[in-house]
Short mmCIF file of C-alpha atoms in Angstrom, two decimals:
data_model
loop_
_atom_site.label_atom_id
_atom_site.label_comp_id
_atom_site.label_asym_id
_atom_site.label_seq_id
_atom_site.Cartn_x
_atom_site.Cartn_y
_atom_site.Cartn_z
CA MET A 12 0.00 0.00 0.00
CA PRO A 13 1.50 3.39 -0.94
CA ALA A 14 2.79 5.79 1.65
CA PHE A 15 0.47 8.57 2.71
CA SER A 16 0.75 11.87 0.86
CA ASN A 17 1.41 15.05 2.79
CA SER A 18 -0.62 16.96 0.22
CA SER A 19 -3.65 14.71 0.42
CA TRP A 20 -3.82 13.68 4.07
CA ASP A 21 -4.13 16.60 6.43
CA ARG A 22 -6.15 14.74 9.06
CA ARG A 23 -3.61 15.32 11.84
CA SER A 24 -2.86 18.96 10.98
CA VAL A 25 -6.54 19.75 11.59
CA LEU A 26 -6.05 18.80 15.23
CA ARG A 27 -3.58 21.65 15.54
CA ALA A 28 -4.90 24.18 13.04
CA ALA A 29 -8.65 24.09 13.59
CA MET A 30 -10.23 27.40 14.54
CA GLY A 31 -13.37 28.61 16.21
CA LEU A 32 -16.04 30.42 14.27
CA ALA A 33 -15.00 33.75 15.74
CA ALA A 34 -11.61 33.34 14.12
CA ALA A 35 -13.19 32.13 10.92
CA GLY A 36 -15.18 35.34 10.64
CA GLY A 37 -12.24 37.03 8.96
CA LEU A 38 -11.79 34.38 6.31
CA ALA A 39 -12.92 34.76 2.74
CA ALA A 40 -16.13 32.92 1.98
CA CYS A 41 -16.03 29.87 -0.24
CA GLY A 42 -17.44 30.45 -3.68
CA GLY A 43 -18.06 28.40 -6.78
CA ASN A 44 -19.60 24.95 -6.87
CA ASN A 45 -21.47 24.12 -3.68
CA GLY A 46 -21.62 20.44 -4.55
CA ARG A 47 -25.40 20.11 -4.35
CA GLY A 48 -25.92 18.59 -7.77
CA GLY A 49 -25.25 14.91 -7.05
CA GLY A 50 -26.35 12.09 -4.82
CA SER A 51 -29.24 9.67 -4.96
CA GLY A 52 -32.58 9.61 -3.21
CA SER A 53 -35.84 11.34 -3.91
CA GLY A 54 -36.08 13.76 -0.98
CA LYS A 55 -33.94 16.63 0.25
CA ARG A 56 -30.47 17.40 -1.06
CA LEU A 57 -27.74 17.27 1.59
CA VAL A 58 -24.05 18.14 1.47
CA GLN A 59 -21.47 16.66 3.83
CA TYR A 60 -17.84 17.75 4.29
CA PHE A 61 -15.00 15.28 4.84
CA HIS A 62 -11.29 15.99 4.90
CA ALA A 63 -9.22 13.81 2.58
CA TYR A 64 -8.17 10.71 4.48
CA GLY A 65 -4.96 9.08 3.30
CA GLU A 66 -6.12 5.49 3.47
CA PRO A 67 -6.97 4.23 -0.03
CA GLY A 68 -10.67 3.53 -0.51
CA THR A 69 -11.99 5.97 2.08
CA GLU A 70 -13.47 8.47 -0.36
CA GLN A 71 -15.17 5.71 -2.31
CA ALA A 72 -16.56 4.24 0.93
CA VAL A 73 -18.09 7.52 2.12
CA LYS A 74 -19.72 8.06 -1.25
CA ARG A 75 -20.96 4.47 -1.37
CA TYR A 76 -22.68 4.88 2.00
CA ALA A 77 -24.31 8.10 0.83
CA LYS A 78 -25.52 6.52 -2.40
CA ALA A 79 -27.26 3.75 -0.46
CA TYR A 80 -29.41 6.27 1.41
CA ARG A 81 -32.85 6.56 -0.22
CA GLU A 82 -34.48 9.41 1.72
CA ALA A 83 -32.25 12.22 0.41
CA GLY A 84 -29.59 12.91 -2.15
CA VAL A 85 -26.31 13.18 -0.25
CA THR A 86 -23.29 14.76 -1.92
CA THR A 87 -19.81 14.56 -0.41
CA GLN A 88 -17.27 17.35 -0.57
CA TRP A 89 -13.95 15.50 -0.19
CA ILE A 90 -11.60 18.33 0.71
CA THR A 91 -7.93 17.81 -0.09
CA GLY A 92 -4.94 19.89 0.88
CA GLU A 93 -3.99 21.32 4.25
CA ASN A 94 -6.82 23.81 4.67
CA PHE A 95 -9.83 21.63 5.45
CA GLU A 96 -10.65 23.61 8.58
CA SER A 97 -10.46 27.00 6.87
CA LYS A 98 -12.69 25.81 4.02
CA LEU A 99 -15.12 24.29 6.47
CA PHE A 100 -15.44 27.31 8.75
CA SER A 101 -15.52 29.74 5.84
CA ALA A 102 -18.33 27.73 4.25
CA LEU A 103 -20.29 27.64 7.50
CA LEU A 104 -20.58 31.43 7.25
CA THR A 105 -22.19 31.34 3.81
CA ASP A 106 -25.31 30.12 2.04
CA ASN A 107 -23.19 27.26 0.70
CA ALA A 108 -22.67 25.80 4.18
CA PRO A 109 -22.66 22.00 4.44
CA ASP A 110 -25.58 20.33 6.14
CA LEU A 111 -23.28 18.05 8.09
CA PHE A 112 -19.54 17.79 8.58
CA GLU A 113 -16.86 15.85 10.38
CA PHE A 114 -14.71 17.50 13.03
CA HIS A 115 -13.65 17.19 16.67
CA PRO A 116 -15.62 18.10 19.82
CA GLN A 117 -15.08 21.83 20.45
CA ILE A 118 -17.23 23.69 22.94
CA GLN A 119 -17.20 26.92 20.94
CA LEU A 120 -19.21 25.16 18.22
CA VAL A 121 -21.86 24.48 20.85
CA ARG A 122 -21.74 27.93 22.46
CA SER A 123 -22.12 29.64 19.06
CA GLY A 124 -25.14 27.51 18.17
CA GLN A 125 -23.32 26.08 15.16
CA VAL A 126 -23.90 22.39 15.87
CA ALA A 127 -27.23 20.70 16.51
CA ASP A 128 -28.19 18.84 19.66
CA LEU A 129 -28.17 15.14 18.76
CA THR A 130 -29.19 13.79 22.16
CA ASP A 131 -32.43 12.36 20.80
CA LEU A 132 -30.46 10.32 18.25
CA VAL A 133 -27.82 9.02 20.63
CA GLU A 134 -29.85 8.47 23.80
CA PRO A 135 -31.50 5.17 22.73
CA VAL A 136 -28.04 3.63 22.03
CA LYS A 137 -26.00 5.70 24.48
CA ASP A 138 -24.94 2.67 26.52
CA ASP A 139 -23.48 1.05 23.38
CA PHE A 140 -20.96 3.88 22.92
CA ASN A 141 -17.63 4.19 24.67
CA GLN A 142 -18.69 6.38 27.58
CA ALA A 143 -15.57 8.52 27.30
CA ASP A 144 -16.70 9.42 23.77
CA ILE A 145 -20.11 10.35 25.12
CA ALA A 146 -18.51 12.55 27.79
CA SER A 147 -16.25 14.30 25.27
CA HIS A 148 -19.31 15.32 23.21
CA THR A 149 -21.57 16.38 26.08
CA VAL A 150 -22.28 19.95 27.23
CA ASP A 151 -24.85 20.69 29.95
CA GLY A 152 -26.27 17.18 29.63
CA LYS A 153 -26.79 17.38 25.87
CA ILE A 154 -24.85 15.40 23.27
CA TYR A 155 -23.41 17.22 20.24
CA GLY A 156 -21.88 15.07 17.53
CA ILE A 157 -21.59 11.33 16.97
CA ARG A 158 -18.18 9.70 17.15
CA MET A 159 -17.29 7.76 14.00
CA ILE A 160 -13.83 6.44 14.89
CA ASP A 161 -11.41 6.45 17.81
CA ASP A 162 -7.73 6.81 16.92
CA PRO A 163 -5.29 5.71 19.65
CA GLN A 164 -1.77 7.12 19.33
CA PHE A 165 1.37 5.53 20.76
CA PHE A 166 4.99 4.70 19.92
CA PHE A 167 5.77 2.15 17.20
CA TYR A 168 9.23 0.57 17.17
CA ARG A 169 11.44 -1.86 15.28
CA LYS A 170 11.99 -4.95 17.43
CA SER A 171 15.12 -6.02 15.54
CA LEU A 172 16.81 -2.67 16.14
CA PHE A 173 16.02 -2.90 19.86
CA GLU A 174 17.53 -6.38 19.97
CA GLU A 175 20.69 -5.32 18.11
CA ALA A 176 21.21 -2.38 20.47
CA GLY A 177 20.29 -4.34 23.60
CA VAL A 178 17.45 -1.92 24.37
CA ASP A 179 14.36 -2.76 26.42
CA VAL A 180 10.97 -1.14 25.86
CA PRO A 181 11.08 2.21 27.74
CA THR A 182 8.81 2.63 30.75
CA THR A 183 9.94 6.17 31.65
CA LEU A 184 10.81 9.24 29.63
CA ASP A 185 14.39 8.97 30.87
CA GLU A 186 14.57 5.43 29.52
CA LEU A 187 13.15 6.63 26.17
CA ILE A 188 15.90 9.24 25.93
CA GLU A 189 18.55 6.63 26.79
CA ALA A 190 17.09 4.20 24.25
CA ALA A 191 17.11 6.87 21.54
CA ALA A 192 20.82 7.46 22.16
CA ARG A 193 21.67 3.76 21.91
CA LEU A 194 19.53 3.26 18.80
CA THR A 195 20.96 6.21 16.87
CA THR A 196 23.48 5.39 14.14
CA ASP A 197 24.92 7.31 11.21
CA LYS A 198 21.85 6.23 9.18
CA VAL A 199 19.02 5.89 11.70
CA LYS A 200 17.79 8.28 14.37
CA GLY A 201 16.58 6.90 17.66
CA VAL A 202 13.11 8.42 17.79
CA PHE A 203 10.66 10.58 15.81
CA LEU A 204 8.05 12.69 17.64
CA GLY A 205 6.81 14.63 14.63
CA ASN A 206 8.43 17.57 12.92
CA GLU A 207 7.09 20.16 15.36
CA LEU A 208 6.87 17.89 18.45
CA ASP A 209 3.31 19.21 18.95
CA ALA A 210 1.79 15.75 18.83
CA VAL A 211 3.24 14.68 22.19
CA ILE A 212 2.50 17.69 24.41
CA ARG A 213 -0.79 16.35 25.76
CA PRO A 214 0.56 12.79 26.22
CA LEU A 215 3.49 14.34 28.12
CA ILE A 216 1.09 16.26 30.37
CA TRP A 217 -0.90 13.11 31.17
CA ALA A 218 2.27 11.02 31.63
CA ALA A 219 3.46 13.60 34.17
CA GLY A 220 0.35 12.97 36.27
CA ALA A 221 -1.32 16.24 35.22
CA ASP A 222 -4.22 17.13 32.92
CA THR A 223 -5.25 19.90 30.57
CA LEU A 224 -8.14 21.15 32.74
CA ASP A 225 -9.57 19.88 36.01
CA GLU A 226 -13.21 19.01 36.66
CA LYS A 227 -13.99 22.67 37.37
CA ASN A 228 -12.45 23.84 34.07
CA ARG A 229 -9.35 25.27 35.69
CA ILE A 230 -5.78 24.98 34.38
CA ALA A 231 -4.29 21.63 35.42
CA TYR A 232 -1.20 21.35 33.19
CA HIS A 233 1.06 23.84 34.99
CA THR A 234 2.84 21.48 37.38
CA GLU A 235 6.37 20.63 38.45
CA GLY A 236 6.04 17.27 36.72
CA VAL A 237 5.17 18.88 33.39
CA LYS A 238 8.09 21.29 33.73
CA GLU A 239 10.36 18.31 34.39
CA GLY A 240 9.04 16.63 31.25
CA LEU A 241 9.69 19.74 29.16
CA VAL A 242 13.28 19.89 30.42
CA LYS A 243 13.74 16.26 29.43
CA LEU A 244 12.26 16.88 25.98
CA ARG A 245 14.74 19.72 25.53
CA LYS A 246 17.54 17.32 26.38
CA LEU A 247 16.26 14.91 23.72
CA PHE A 248 15.85 17.73 21.20
CA THR A 249 19.50 18.79 21.56
CA SER A 250 20.92 15.27 21.76
CA GLY A 251 21.17 14.53 18.06
CA ASP A 252 19.12 11.38 18.62
CA LEU A 253 15.79 12.89 17.54
CA LEU A 254 14.69 12.76 13.90
CA LEU A 255 13.89 16.29 12.73
CA GLY A 256 12.74 17.55 9.34
CA ALA A 257 11.30 14.25 8.11
CA PRO A 258 9.67 14.31 4.65
CA THR A 259 6.24 13.71 6.23
CA ASP A 260 4.88 14.31 9.72
CA PHE A 261 4.13 11.91 12.57
CA TRP A 262 0.75 10.77 11.17
CA ASP A 263 2.48 9.17 8.17
CA PRO A 264 4.28 5.85 8.85
CA SER A 265 7.03 6.54 6.31
CA ALA A 266 9.70 7.56 8.84
CA LEU A 267 9.61 4.14 10.50
CA ASN A 268 8.78 2.14 7.38
CA GLN A 269 11.67 3.64 5.41
CA GLY A 270 14.23 3.16 8.16
CA LEU A 271 14.71 6.81 9.11
CA THR A 272 14.02 6.10 12.78
CA ALA A 273 13.84 3.20 15.22
CA ILE A 274 10.84 4.57 17.15
CA GLN A 275 7.97 6.74 15.87
CA TRP A 276 4.97 8.37 17.53
CA CYS A 277 2.00 7.59 15.28
CA GLY A 278 -1.56 6.32 15.32
CA MET A 279 -3.29 2.98 15.08
CA TRP A 280 -4.70 4.07 11.73
CA ALA A 281 -1.25 3.41 10.19
CA MET A 282 -0.77 -0.05 11.74
CA PRO A 283 -1.78 -2.03 8.61
CA GLN A 284 0.71 -0.08 6.47
CA MET A 285 3.45 -0.60 9.04
CA GLN A 286 2.69 -4.30 9.30
CA GLN A 287 2.78 -4.62 5.55
CA ALA A 288 6.19 -2.96 5.42
CA LEU A 289 7.76 -4.45 8.54
CA GLY A 290 5.88 -7.67 9.26
CA ASP A 291 6.49 -9.02 12.75
CA ASP A 292 9.36 -6.57 13.29
CA LEU A 293 6.94 -4.10 14.83
CA GLY A 294 5.97 -3.35 18.40
CA ILE A 295 4.12 -0.61 20.27
CA PHE A 296 4.26 1.05 23.68
CA PRO A 297 2.50 4.03 25.30
CA PHE A 298 4.07 7.40 26.04
CA PRO A 299 6.12 6.44 29.11
CA LYS A 300 5.60 8.05 32.48
CA VAL A 301 7.51 11.29 33.02
CA THR A 302 7.66 11.25 36.81
CA ASP A 303 7.04 8.73 39.59
CA ALA A 304 3.63 10.34 40.07
CA GLY A 305 2.79 9.91 36.42
CA ALA A 306 1.55 6.97 34.35
CA PRO A 307 1.85 5.82 30.73
CA ALA A 308 -0.44 7.69 28.34
CA VAL A 309 -2.21 6.98 25.06
CA TYR A 310 -3.90 9.85 23.27
CA ASN A 311 -7.21 9.03 21.62
CA GLY A 312 -7.82 11.20 18.60
CA GLY A 313 -10.62 10.55 16.15
CA TRP A 314 -13.39 12.13 14.12
CA SER A 315 -17.05 12.86 14.76
CA MET A 316 -20.03 13.81 12.63
CA PHE A 317 -21.88 17.06 13.36
CA VAL A 318 -25.09 18.56 11.99
CA ASN A 319 -25.03 22.24 11.03
CA ALA A 320 -27.69 23.75 13.30
CA LYS A 321 -27.83 26.84 11.08
CA GLY A 322 -28.39 24.87 7.88
CA LYS A 323 -31.55 24.74 5.82
CA ASN A 324 -32.13 20.99 6.23
CA VAL A 325 -31.41 20.29 9.89
CA GLU A 326 -34.00 17.55 10.37
CA ALA A 327 -33.12 15.81 7.11
CA ALA A 328 -29.43 15.95 8.06
CA LYS A 329 -30.20 14.47 11.48
CA GLU A 330 -32.15 11.65 9.83
CA TYR A 331 -29.18 10.83 7.60
CA VAL A 332 -26.74 10.94 10.52
CA LYS A 333 -28.98 8.59 12.47
CA TRP A 334 -29.32 6.23 9.51
CA LEU A 335 -25.56 6.03 8.86
CA TRP A 336 -23.85 6.48 12.23
CA ILE A 337 -26.48 4.90 14.49
CA ASP A 338 -28.40 2.33 12.45
CA GLN A 339 -25.94 1.04 9.83
CA LYS A 340 -23.52 -1.02 11.91
CA GLU A 341 -22.13 -2.75 8.83
CA TYR A 342 -20.99 0.58 7.40
CA GLN A 343 -19.66 1.72 10.78
CA GLU A 344 -17.51 -1.41 11.06
CA ASP A 345 -16.37 -1.03 7.45
CA TRP A 346 -15.33 2.58 8.09
CA ALA A 347 -13.38 1.70 11.23
CA LEU A 348 -11.58 -1.43 10.05
CA SER A 349 -11.36 -1.70 6.26
CA TYR A 350 -9.14 1.33 5.49
CA GLY A 351 -6.60 1.32 8.31
CA PHE A 352 -7.28 0.35 11.91
CA HIS A 353 -9.46 2.44 14.20
CA VAL A 354 -11.30 1.43 17.35
CA PRO A 355 -15.07 1.50 16.73
CA PRO A 356 -16.71 3.79 19.31
CA ARG A 357 -19.72 1.44 19.42
CA VAL A 358 -18.98 -1.17 22.08
CA SER A 359 -20.90 -3.91 20.29
CA ILE A 360 -18.94 -3.36 17.07
CA ALA A 361 -15.61 -3.18 18.86
CA GLU A 362 -16.33 -6.43 20.70
CA SER A 363 -17.11 -8.27 17.47
CA ALA A 364 -14.23 -6.81 15.43
CA ASP A 365 -12.12 -9.87 14.58
CA LYS A 366 -9.30 -7.73 13.16
CA LEU A 367 -8.70 -6.25 16.61
CA LYS A 368 -8.82 -9.48 18.62
CA SER A 369 -5.27 -10.79 18.19
CA GLY A 370 -1.69 -9.74 17.65
CA LEU A 371 -0.58 -6.13 17.53
CA PRO A 372 -4.09 -4.69 16.97
CA ALA A 373 -5.26 -6.40 20.18
CA GLU A 374 -2.27 -4.92 22.01
CA GLY A 375 -3.22 -1.50 20.67
CA VAL A 376 -6.76 -1.91 22.00
CA ARG A 377 -5.38 -3.01 25.37
CA LEU A 378 -3.19 0.09 25.62
CA PHE A 379 -6.14 2.22 24.53
CA ASP A 380 -8.36 0.71 27.22
CA GLU A 381 -5.73 0.91 29.97
CA TYR A 382 -4.05 4.25 29.30
CA GLY A 383 -6.33 6.14 26.90
CA HIS A 384 -7.09 9.85 27.30
CA PHE A 385 -9.87 11.54 25.33
CA ASP A 386 -10.45 15.10 24.16
CA ASN A 387 -11.84 17.51 26.74
CA ILE A 388 -14.54 19.44 24.87
CA GLY A 389 -13.80 22.49 27.05
CA PHE A 390 -10.11 22.57 26.09
CA THR A 391 -10.49 24.50 22.85
CA GLN A 392 -8.19 24.80 19.89
CA ALA A 393 -6.91 28.15 21.12
CA MET A 394 -5.91 26.44 24.36
CA ILE A 395 -4.28 23.57 22.47
CA ASP A 396 -2.34 26.12 20.42
CA ALA A 397 -1.20 27.81 23.64
CA ILE A 398 0.31 24.65 25.12
CA GLU A 399 1.84 23.71 21.78
CA ASP A 400 3.54 27.11 21.82
CA VAL A 401 5.17 25.99 25.07
CA VAL A 402 6.98 23.26 23.14
CA ALA A 403 8.21 25.80 20.60
CA ASP A 404 9.31 28.21 23.34
CA CYS A 405 11.17 25.95 25.74
CA VAL A 406 11.89 22.71 23.88
CA ARG A 407 12.76 23.93 20.39
CA SER A 408 14.08 27.37 21.37
CA GLY A 409 15.54 26.59 24.79
CA GLY A 410 13.45 29.06 26.79
CA ASP A 411 12.50 28.80 30.44
CA PRO A 412 9.66 26.27 31.02
CA GLU A 413 8.12 28.31 33.82
CA ALA A 414 8.00 31.44 31.66
CA ALA A 415 6.59 29.47 28.73
CA LEU A 416 3.87 27.94 30.90
CA ASP A 417 3.04 31.35 32.40
CA LYS A 418 2.58 32.71 28.89
CA ALA A 419 0.29 29.82 27.99
CA ASP A 420 -1.67 30.34 31.21
CA GLY A 421 -2.56 33.88 30.15
CA LYS A 422 -3.97 32.73 26.84
CA VAL A 423 -5.85 29.80 28.33
CA GLU A 424 -7.32 31.89 31.15
CA ARG A 425 -8.71 34.38 28.63
CA GLU A 426 -10.38 31.55 26.73
CA LEU A 427 -11.76 30.01 29.91
CA LYS A 428 -13.22 33.34 30.98
CA LYS A 429 -14.97 33.76 27.62
CA LEU A 430 -16.43 30.27 27.77
CA PHE A 431 -17.18 29.74 31.42
CA GLY A 432 -17.12 33.18 33.03
#
């Protein structure tokens, strides 16, 4: 299977670059074809937005599901390039807005009235969803969005290179740094965390025994353990053992598959491609604990379907979402397991998924169940950007961690005040 294309698969960049509607207000509106001419069905015409997944067959699958729906004509805008979020939020401000779209749980979408309440759709099957997914989509007791896939992220590594270097699987961040040094040669770097290192900031926070926000929506990441982790990341960054400037970012398995690194932070979605390239010479482990008070961490990314509450066909869109992402379990399983590996958010589907019951996929599910952390809907993209800036300030540029965290605190506090008073 071909390597993922940086130009066609921006799914991970959206996690970092997504913006709230307030920020999108200054963007130019989308013009031209609004995509409402296709689809099957004899009722309403609906448009759905998807970013361009890198796994072959995904676009065809989404369009096949839509074609099977008989109550409305559903057209898919399959948006390529690295500006899915800007196209989406620009379109939401126009008459060409999609009726439904995939994204991540973000409380500002709820507060602005942009996304519809889907509680009535989810409630009858609520107990069949991973309850952490339900929690990450719930505001004031109402459920906004339906999770389509869960995407655990962890470290992948080459077993043979570990054996040759006499390296054990790291259980602490210190051990990871030591392993990277022993694995580094003139041709292979010890570890790859992504080109900007952004992907590991939240796993580092969790592995240090901290969190993004506490249960009262107060800052919980500014701790001594997190500062210690940032100092250690700086040590790794300056060691020469970290792969920097890879041709593609962490979401693409090429760095490990092509022998550029011995260890790579990536997601379960890429496991089939890695297994195809490396066979049994592939293992996984969670982000190791940073401090004695910490614990290993697995970040659960993923995508959810939302209904545009300001659209012209809200009820018809809700009916389609219910049909596809509640009723059609065959399609839900196909979407999660036929084009890369994802954990189905429906418990009944996950339990019957044979592809996840043995070998490395089963180990991935175990790590997901034991160490998984989900998105906090109250920790918005502006807040995520703020803590990612900490990595740039004190890991990449060598600044003071306390000063970098103080700077992030100011930005996060302003966002919290706007959202929660």
